[in-house]
Coordinates of C-alpha atoms in Angstrom, one line a residue:
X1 CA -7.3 34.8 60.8
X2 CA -6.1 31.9 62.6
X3 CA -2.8 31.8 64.1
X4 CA -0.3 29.2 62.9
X5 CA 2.3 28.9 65.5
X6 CA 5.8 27.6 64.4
X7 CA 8.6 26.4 66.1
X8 CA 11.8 26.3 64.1
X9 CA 13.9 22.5 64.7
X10 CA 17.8 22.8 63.4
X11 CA 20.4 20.1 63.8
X12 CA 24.2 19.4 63.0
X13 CA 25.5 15.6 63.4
X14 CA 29.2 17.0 64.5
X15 CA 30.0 20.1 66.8
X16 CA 32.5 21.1 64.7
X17 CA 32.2 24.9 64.0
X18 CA 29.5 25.3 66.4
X19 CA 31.7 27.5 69.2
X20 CA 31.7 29.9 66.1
X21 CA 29.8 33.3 66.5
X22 CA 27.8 32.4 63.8
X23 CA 27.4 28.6 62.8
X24 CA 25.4 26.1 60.9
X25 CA 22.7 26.2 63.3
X26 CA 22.2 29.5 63.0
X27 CA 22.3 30.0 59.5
X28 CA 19.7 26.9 59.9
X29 CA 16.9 29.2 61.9
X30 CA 17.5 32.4 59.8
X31 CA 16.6 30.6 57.1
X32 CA 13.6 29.6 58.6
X33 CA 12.4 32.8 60.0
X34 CA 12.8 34.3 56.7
X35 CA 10.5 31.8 55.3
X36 CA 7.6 32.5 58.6
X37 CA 8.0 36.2 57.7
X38 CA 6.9 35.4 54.4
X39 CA 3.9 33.5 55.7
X40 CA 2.4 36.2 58.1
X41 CA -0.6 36.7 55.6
X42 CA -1.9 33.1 56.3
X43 CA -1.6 34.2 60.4
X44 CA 2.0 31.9 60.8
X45 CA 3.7 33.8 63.6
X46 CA 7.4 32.4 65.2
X47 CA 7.6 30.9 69.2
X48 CA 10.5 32.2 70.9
X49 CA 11.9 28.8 72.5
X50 CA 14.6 27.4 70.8
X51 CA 15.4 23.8 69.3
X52 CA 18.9 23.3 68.5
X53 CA 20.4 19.8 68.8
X54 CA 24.3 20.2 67.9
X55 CA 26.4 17.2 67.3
X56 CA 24.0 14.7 67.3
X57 CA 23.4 12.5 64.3
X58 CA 19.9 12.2 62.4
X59 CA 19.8 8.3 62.7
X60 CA 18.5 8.5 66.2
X61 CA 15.7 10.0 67.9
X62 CA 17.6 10.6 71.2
X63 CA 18.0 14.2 70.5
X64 CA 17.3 16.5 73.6
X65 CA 15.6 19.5 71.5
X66 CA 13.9 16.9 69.5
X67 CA 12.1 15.1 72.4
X68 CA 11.5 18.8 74.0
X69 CA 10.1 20.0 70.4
X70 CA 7.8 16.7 70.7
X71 CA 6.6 16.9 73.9
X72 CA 5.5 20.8 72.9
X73 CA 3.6 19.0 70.0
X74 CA 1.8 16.6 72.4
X75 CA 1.0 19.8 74.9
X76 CA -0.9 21.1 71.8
X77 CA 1.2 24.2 71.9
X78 CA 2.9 23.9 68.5
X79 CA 0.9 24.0 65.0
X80 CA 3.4 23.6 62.6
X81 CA 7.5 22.6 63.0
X82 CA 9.7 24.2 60.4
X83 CA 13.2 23.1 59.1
X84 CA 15.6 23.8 56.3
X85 CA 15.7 20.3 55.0
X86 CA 14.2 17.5 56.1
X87 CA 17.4 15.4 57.1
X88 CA 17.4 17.8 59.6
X89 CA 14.3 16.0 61.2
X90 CA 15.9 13.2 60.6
X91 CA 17.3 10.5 58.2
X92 CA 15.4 7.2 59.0
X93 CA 12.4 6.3 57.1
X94 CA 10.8 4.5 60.1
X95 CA 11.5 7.4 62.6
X96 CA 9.9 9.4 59.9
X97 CA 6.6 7.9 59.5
X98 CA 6.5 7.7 63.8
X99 CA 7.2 11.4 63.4
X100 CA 4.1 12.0 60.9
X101 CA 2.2 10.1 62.7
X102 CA 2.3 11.8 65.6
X103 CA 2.2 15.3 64.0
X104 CA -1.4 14.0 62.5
X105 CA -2.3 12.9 66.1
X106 CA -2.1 16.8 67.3
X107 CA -3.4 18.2 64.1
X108 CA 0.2 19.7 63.5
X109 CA 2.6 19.6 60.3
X110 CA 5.8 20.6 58.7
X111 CA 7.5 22.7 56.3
X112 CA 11.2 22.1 54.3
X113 CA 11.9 25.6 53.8
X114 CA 14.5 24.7 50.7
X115 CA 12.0 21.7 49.6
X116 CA 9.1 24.4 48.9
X117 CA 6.2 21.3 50.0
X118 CA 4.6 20.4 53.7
X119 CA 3.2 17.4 55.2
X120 CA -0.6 19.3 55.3
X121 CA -1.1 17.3 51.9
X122 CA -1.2 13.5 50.7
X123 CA 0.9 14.6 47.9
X124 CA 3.4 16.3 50.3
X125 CA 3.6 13.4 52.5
X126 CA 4.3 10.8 50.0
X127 CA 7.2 13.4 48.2
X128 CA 8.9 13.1 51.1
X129 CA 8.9 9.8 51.3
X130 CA 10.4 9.0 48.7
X131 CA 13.0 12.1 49.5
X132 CA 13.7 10.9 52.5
X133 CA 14.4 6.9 51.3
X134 CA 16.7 8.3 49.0
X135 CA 18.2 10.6 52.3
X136 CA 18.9 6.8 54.2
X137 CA 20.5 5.3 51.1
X138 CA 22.3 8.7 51.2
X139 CA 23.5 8.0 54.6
X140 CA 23.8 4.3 54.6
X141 CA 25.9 4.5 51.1
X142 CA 28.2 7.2 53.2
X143 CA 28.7 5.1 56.0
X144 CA 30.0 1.9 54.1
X145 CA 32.4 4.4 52.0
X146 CA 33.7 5.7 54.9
X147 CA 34.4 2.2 56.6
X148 CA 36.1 1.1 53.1
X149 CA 38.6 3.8 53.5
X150 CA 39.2 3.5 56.7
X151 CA 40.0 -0.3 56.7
X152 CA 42.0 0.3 52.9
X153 CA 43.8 3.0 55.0
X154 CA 44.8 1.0 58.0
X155 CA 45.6 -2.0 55.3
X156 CA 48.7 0.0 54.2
X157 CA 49.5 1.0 57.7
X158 CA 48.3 4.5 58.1
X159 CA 47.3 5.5 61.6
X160 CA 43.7 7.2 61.4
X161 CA 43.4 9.8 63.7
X162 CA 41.3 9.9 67.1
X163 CA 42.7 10.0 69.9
X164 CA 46.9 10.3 70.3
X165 CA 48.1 7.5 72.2
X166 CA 51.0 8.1 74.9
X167 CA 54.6 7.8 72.9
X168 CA 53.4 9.5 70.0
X169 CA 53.0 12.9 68.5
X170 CA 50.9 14.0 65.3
X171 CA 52.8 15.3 61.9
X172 CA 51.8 15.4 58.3
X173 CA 49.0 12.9 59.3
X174 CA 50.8 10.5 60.7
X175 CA 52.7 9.2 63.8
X176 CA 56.0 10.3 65.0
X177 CA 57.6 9.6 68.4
X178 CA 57.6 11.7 71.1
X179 CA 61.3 11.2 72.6
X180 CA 59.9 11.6 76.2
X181 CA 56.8 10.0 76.5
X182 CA 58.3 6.9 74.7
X183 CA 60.5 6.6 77.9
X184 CA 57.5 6.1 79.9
X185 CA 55.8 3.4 77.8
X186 CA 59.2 1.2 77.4
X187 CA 59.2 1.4 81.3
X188 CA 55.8 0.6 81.8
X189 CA 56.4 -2.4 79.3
X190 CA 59.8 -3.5 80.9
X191 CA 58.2 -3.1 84.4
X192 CA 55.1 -5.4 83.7
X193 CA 57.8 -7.9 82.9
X194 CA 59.5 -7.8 86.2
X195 CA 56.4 -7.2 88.5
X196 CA 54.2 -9.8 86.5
X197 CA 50.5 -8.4 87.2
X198 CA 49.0 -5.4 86.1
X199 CA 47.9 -4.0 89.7
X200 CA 51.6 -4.6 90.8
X201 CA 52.4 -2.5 87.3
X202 CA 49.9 0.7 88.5
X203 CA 51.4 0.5 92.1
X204 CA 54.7 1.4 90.8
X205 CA 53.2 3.9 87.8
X206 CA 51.8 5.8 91.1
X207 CA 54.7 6.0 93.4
X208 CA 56.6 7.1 90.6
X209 CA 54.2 9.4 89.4
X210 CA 53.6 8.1 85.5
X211 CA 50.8 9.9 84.1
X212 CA 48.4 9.4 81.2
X213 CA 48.9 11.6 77.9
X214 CA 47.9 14.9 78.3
X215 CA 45.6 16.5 75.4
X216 CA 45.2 20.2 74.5
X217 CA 41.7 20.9 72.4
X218 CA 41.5 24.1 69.7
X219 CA 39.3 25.7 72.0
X220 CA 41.9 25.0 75.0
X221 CA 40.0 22.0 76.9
X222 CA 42.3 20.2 78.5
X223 CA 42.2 16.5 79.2
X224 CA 44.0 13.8 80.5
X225 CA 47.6 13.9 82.4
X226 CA 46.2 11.8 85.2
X227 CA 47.4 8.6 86.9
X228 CA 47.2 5.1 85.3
X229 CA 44.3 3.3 85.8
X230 CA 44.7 -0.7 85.6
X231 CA 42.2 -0.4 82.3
X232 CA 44.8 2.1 80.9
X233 CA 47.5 -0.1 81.8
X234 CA 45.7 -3.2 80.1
X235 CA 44.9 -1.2 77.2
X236 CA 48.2 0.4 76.5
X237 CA 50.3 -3.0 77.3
X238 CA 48.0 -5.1 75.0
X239 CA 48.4 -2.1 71.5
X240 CA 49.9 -3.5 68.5
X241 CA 50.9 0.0 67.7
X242 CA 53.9 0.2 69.9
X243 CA 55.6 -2.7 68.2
X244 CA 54.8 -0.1 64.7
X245 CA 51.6 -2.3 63.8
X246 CA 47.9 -1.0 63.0
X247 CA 44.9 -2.8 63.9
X248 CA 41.6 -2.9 62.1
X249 CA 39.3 -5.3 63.9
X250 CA 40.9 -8.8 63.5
X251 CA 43.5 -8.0 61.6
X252 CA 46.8 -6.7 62.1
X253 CA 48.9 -4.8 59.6
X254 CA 52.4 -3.1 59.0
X255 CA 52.3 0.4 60.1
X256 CA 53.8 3.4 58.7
X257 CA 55.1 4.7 61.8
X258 CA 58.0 3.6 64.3
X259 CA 57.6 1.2 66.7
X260 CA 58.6 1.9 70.2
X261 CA 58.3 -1.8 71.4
X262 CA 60.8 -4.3 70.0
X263 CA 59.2 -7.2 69.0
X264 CA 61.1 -9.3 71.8
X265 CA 59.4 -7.5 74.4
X266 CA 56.5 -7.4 72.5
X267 CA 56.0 -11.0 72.8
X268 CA 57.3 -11.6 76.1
X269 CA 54.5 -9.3 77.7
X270 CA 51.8 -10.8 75.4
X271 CA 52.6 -14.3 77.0
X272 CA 52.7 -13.2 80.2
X273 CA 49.4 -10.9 79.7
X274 CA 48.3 -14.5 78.5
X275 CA 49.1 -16.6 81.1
X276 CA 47.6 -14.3 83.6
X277 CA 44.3 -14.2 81.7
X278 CA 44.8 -18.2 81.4
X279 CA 45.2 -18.1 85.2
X280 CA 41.7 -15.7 86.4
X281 CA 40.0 -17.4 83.7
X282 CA 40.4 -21.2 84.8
X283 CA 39.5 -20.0 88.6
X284 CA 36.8 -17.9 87.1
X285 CA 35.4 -20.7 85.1
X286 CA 36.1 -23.9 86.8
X287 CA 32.4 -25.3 85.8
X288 CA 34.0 -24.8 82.0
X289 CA 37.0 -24.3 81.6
X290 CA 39.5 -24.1 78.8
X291 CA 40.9 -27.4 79.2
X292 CA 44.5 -26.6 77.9
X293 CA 45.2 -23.6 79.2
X294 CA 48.5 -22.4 79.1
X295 CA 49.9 -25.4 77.0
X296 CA 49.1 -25.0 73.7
X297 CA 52.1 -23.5 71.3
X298 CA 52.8 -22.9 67.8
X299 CA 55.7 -24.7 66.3
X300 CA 58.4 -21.7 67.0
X301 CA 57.1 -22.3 70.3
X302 CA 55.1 -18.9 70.5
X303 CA 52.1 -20.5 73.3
X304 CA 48.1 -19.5 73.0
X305 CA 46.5 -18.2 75.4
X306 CA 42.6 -19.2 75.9
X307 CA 40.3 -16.5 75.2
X308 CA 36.0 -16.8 75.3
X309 CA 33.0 -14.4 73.5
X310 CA 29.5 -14.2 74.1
X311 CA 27.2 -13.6 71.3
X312 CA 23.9 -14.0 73.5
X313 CA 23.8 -16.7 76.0
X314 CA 25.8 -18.8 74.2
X315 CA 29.8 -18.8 75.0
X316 CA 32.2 -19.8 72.4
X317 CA 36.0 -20.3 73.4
X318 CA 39.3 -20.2 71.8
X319 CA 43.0 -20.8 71.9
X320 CA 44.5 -17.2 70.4
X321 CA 48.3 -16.7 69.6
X322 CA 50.4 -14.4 71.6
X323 CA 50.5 -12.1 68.4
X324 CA 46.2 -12.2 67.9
X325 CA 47.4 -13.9 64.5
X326 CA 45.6 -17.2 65.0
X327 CA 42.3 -18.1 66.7
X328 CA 41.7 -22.0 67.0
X329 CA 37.9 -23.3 68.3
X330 CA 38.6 -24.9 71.8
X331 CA 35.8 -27.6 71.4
X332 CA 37.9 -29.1 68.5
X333 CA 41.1 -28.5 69.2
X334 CA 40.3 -30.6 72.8
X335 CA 38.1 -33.0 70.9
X336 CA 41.3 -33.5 68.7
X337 CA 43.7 -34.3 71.7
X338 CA 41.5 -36.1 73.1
X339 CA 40.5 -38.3 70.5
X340 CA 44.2 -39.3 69.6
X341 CA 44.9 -40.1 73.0
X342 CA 42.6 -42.6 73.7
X343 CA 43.0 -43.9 70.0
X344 CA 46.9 -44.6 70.3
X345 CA 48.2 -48.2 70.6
X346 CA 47.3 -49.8 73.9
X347 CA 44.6 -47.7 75.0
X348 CA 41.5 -49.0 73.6
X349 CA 41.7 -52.0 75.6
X350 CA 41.5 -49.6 79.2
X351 CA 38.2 -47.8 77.3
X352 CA 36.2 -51.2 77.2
X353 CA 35.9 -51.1 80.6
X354 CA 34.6 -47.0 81.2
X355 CA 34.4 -44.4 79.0
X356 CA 37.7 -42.3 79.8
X357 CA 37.1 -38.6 80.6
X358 CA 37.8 -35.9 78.7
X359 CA 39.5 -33.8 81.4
X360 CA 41.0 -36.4 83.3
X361 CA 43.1 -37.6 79.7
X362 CA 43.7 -34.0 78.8
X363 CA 45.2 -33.8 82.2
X364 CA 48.1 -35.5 80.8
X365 CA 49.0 -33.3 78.0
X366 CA 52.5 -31.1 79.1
X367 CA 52.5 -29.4 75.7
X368 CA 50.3 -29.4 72.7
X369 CA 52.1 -27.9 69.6
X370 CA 49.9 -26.8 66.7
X371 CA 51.8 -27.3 63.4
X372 CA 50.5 -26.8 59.8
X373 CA 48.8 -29.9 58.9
X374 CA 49.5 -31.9 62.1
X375 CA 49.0 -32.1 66.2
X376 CA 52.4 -32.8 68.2
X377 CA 51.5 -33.9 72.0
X378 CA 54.0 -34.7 74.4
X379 CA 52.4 -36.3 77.6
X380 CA 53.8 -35.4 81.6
X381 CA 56.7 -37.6 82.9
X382 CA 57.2 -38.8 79.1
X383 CA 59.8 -36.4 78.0
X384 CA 61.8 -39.0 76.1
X385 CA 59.0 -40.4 74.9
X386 CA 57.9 -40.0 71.0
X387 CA 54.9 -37.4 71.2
X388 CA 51.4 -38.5 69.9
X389 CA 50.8 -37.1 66.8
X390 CA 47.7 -36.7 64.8
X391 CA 46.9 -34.7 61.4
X392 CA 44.4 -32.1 60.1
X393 CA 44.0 -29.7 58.1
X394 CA 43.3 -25.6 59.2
X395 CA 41.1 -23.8 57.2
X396 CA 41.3 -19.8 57.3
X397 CA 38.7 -17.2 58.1
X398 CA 40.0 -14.4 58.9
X399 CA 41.9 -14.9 62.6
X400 CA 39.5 -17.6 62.9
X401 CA 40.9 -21.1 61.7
X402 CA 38.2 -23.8 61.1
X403 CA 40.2 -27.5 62.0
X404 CA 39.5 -30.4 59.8
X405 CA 40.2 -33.4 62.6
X406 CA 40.8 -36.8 61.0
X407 CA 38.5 -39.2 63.6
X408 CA 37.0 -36.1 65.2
X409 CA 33.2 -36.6 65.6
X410 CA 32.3 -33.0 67.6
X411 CA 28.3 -33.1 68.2
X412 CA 26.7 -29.9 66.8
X413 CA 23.7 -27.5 68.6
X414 CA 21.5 -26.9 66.1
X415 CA 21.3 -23.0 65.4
X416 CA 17.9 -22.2 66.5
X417 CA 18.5 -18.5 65.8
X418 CA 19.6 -18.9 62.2
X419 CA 16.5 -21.0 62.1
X420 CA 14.1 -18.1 62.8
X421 CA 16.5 -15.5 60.9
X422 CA 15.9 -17.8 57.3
X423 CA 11.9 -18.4 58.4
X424 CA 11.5 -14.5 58.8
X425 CA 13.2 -13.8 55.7
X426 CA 10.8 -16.4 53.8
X427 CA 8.5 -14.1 55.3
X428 CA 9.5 -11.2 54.0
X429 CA 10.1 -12.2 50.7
X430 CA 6.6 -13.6 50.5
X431 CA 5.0 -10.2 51.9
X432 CA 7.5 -8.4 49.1
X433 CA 5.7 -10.8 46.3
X434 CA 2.1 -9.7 47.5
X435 CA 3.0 -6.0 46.6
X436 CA 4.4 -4.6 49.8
X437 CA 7.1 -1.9 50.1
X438 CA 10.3 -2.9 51.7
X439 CA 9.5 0.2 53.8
X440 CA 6.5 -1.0 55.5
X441 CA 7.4 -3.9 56.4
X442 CA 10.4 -2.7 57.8
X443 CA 8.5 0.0 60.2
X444 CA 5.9 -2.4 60.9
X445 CA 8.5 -4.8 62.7
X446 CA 10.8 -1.7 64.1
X447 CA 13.7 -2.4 61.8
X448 CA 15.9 -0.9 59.3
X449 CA 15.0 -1.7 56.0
X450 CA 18.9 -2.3 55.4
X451 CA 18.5 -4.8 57.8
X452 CA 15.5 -6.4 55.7
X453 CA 17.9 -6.1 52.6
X454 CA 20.6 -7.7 54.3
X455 CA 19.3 -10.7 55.2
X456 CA 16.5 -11.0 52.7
X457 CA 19.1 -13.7 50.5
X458 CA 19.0 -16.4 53.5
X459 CA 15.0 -16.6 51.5
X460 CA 16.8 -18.0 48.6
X461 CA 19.0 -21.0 50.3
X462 CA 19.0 -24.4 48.6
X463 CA 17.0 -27.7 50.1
X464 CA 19.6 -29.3 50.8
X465 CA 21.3 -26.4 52.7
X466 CA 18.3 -25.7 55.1
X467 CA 18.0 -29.7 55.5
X468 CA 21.2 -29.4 57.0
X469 CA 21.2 -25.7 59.1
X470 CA 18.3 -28.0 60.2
X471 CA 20.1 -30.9 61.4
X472 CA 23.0 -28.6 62.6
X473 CA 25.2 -29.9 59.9
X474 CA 26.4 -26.6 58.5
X475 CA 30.2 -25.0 58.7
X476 CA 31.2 -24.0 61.5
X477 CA 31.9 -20.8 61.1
X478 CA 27.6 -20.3 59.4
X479 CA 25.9 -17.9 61.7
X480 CA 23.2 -15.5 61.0
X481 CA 25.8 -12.6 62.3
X482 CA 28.2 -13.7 59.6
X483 CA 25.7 -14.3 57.0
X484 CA 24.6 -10.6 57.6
X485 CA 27.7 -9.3 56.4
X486 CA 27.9 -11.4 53.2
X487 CA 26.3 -11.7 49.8
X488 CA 24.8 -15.5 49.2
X489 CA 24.8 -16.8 45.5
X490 CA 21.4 -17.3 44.1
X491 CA 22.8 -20.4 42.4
X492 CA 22.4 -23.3 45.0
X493 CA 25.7 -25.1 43.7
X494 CA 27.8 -21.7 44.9
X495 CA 26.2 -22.0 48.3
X496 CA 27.2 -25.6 49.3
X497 CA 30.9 -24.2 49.4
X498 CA 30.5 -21.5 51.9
X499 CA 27.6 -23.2 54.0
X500 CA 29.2 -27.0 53.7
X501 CA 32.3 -26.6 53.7

């Protein structure tokens, strides 16, 4: 009889319960070895070496037993894997057919022990299949409930767990203050004040010996309780949760616990945080920089402070409010200055002769202030001067405000990567039409089918919608990230509101 040698794969995406005597992964492999003892009459006989990959999820295929079990497979050393379900191989349906495929390649399988079927047949493979599609809807479905609570959580101001920050203790769930560590953030936050820099802030945290919170694990692991690093320092002085707020991504709500911060010195070490950034930035940047740095304010006088992303090579910059409430696009809000400057009475005469620069006229601005519907600029040296003012409207997306400039022509780069994102999803859709499963196509290009899914609607965008992502005439808040994340109407008179507006 031919010998059928198996090696036994288990797997647990957290570590909790694994420093028990006897845990998941265990009960995993006895199951399993039950099952080979029950198939010694067709010669299947157990390898001693062990793959157990604790704490690692089954959406990835960096798993350190799993690669080992796989590189057995290649040796030619391994005949057929065994597991106790197959999520436990894993939970992606394109990492799933790379996994059968190379199985086939050595002339190896393998057995679900609670699934009673094997990949030896047709029949078997396509069962699992379609049980292990339903296992990534599973997954994905889990994953999108579990970010809906979290956000609907932090949305009524509940702190979430993770780690606790310095000031705080845990109780019932939630936050209370720990009397002495509070100490040390108020001084940290008072300090930064009088110092002004956060390297001057961790030279006085180390002569006085300030330390990071310490944390105690169930199974006695102890971690942190060390000096302040300038990151640490940065991180702590910038968290809305001392001033009793929670954030969740761009937004910023009431929290349930006390703050330690009042909101006076709150704000006072935001603007000077700001102002510092304003200050590395504009020497960082000099080839681009944010052209009104440090003199743009709201009208209670709270100032912005400019702020840039990077989503590939392009760089996108903003004027953000001391409280991260507001985020205004620096391209327009310039182009907006700049355009009522040269446009006031008794300029346009001086323009005939050169086109005036944009940084050489912003230069004169002392202090923008950004009101509700209108711009307020007061010029240098022109204090008792009435300011130039010049309306528009703000238009809200999340933090991000969209400004409607009256006389404001801002040239647009057409978005050459929402170009290919809608021409791939035509692409799709028409391979979906000639019969093919979502599946395929989806391991055939190396991506999710979620991702197919979720961008599969930019297929079904009105002419006159792709005439203008052509021409670079959409919002300007359209971009295939944001796009992603949202469901487009079928009906092409719904679209022209969110892609024209």
């Amino acid at each position: 009889m031919k010998k059928v040698r198996c090696a036994i794969y288990t797997r647990k995406s957290s570590d909790e319960g694994l420093d028990q005597a006897f845990n998941s992964l265990d009960a995993q492999r006895e199951a399993c070895e039950a099952y080979i003892r029950s198939q010694r009459h067709e010669g299947w006989k157990l390898l001693p070496q062990r793959y157990d990959d604790g704490g690692i999820s089954g959406g990835t295929m960096d798993r350190p037993a799993l690669q080992a079990l796989l590189a057995e497979l290649k040796a030619g050393r391994i005949d057929m894997v065994v597991v106790y379900k197959i999520d436990r191989l894993t939970r992606s349906l394109a990492d799933f057919a790379r996994l059968v495929e190379q199985f086939e390649m050595t002339g190896a399988s393998f057995v679900s022990v609670t699934q009673q079927f094997n990949t030896a047949s047709s029949m078997g493979r396509l069962t699992l299949n379609v049980l292990l599609s339903f296992a990534q809807f599973e997954r994905e479905v889990t994953a999108e409930r579990i970010r809906d609570k979290i956000a609907a959580s932090k949305k009524k101001g509940m702190w979430m767990g993770g780690v606790l920050p310095l000031g705080y203790d845990k109780a019932d769930g939630g936050l209370i203050i720990n009397e002495g560590e509070a100490e040390t953030v108020q001084t940290l936050f008072k300090t930064y004040i009088d110092v002004g820099s956060v390297r001057k802030l961790k030279d006085y945290a180390d002569t006085e010996d300030l330390r990071t919170k310490q944390h105690v694990s169930a199974s006695g692991r102890v971690t942190g309780g060390k000096p302040f690093t300038r990151g640490h320092l940065y991180q702590l002085l910038s968290n809305p949760l001392y001033r009793g707020k929670i954030k969740h991504r761009d937004q910023v709500y009431d929290g349930l616990h006390d703050a330690i911060i009042s909101e006076a010195l709150w704000v006072r070490v935001q603007e000077k945080l700001a102002n510092n950034r304003v200050a590395r930035k504009t020497r960082k940047n000099a080839a681009n920089p944010s052209l009104l740095a440090g003199r743009v304010f709201d009208e209670n006088g709270r100032s912005f402070y400019a702020h840039h992303a990077r989503k590939g090579q392009r760089r996108y910059r903003y004027y953000v409010s001391a409280d991260n409430q507001v985020r205004l696009p620096a391209r327009e809000l310039e182009q907006a200055a700049f355009n009522a400057l040269i446009h006031r009475p008794g300029v346009r005469q001086l323009s005939a002769h050169g086109a005036p620069s944009q940084r050489e006229t912003l230069k004169q601005i002392n202090r923008l202030v950004v009101g509700s519907a209108k711009l307020e600029i007061h010029l240098a040296g022109q204090e008792n001067v009435h300011p130039v003012r010049t309306p528009f409207i703000q238009r809200r997306r999340g933090v991000e405000r969209k400004l409607v400039l009256e006389n404001a022509s801002v040239s647009r780069k057409v978005d050459r990567t929402l170009i290919r994102r809608i021409v791939q999803a035509m692409d799709w859709l028409d391979d979906i039409k000639a019969g093919r499963a979502i599946s395929d196509i989806a391991a055939e290009q190396n991506v999710s089918p979620s991702y197919i899914t979720h961008n599969l609607d930019l297929a079904f965008l009105s002419p006159r919608i792709l005439e203008a992502v052509s021409e670079g005439r959409q919002a300007p808040h359209i971009s295939a990230y944001q796009l992603s994340k949202i469901s487009i109407p079928v009906n092409w008179d719904e679209q022209d509101p969110i892609f024209l507006s």
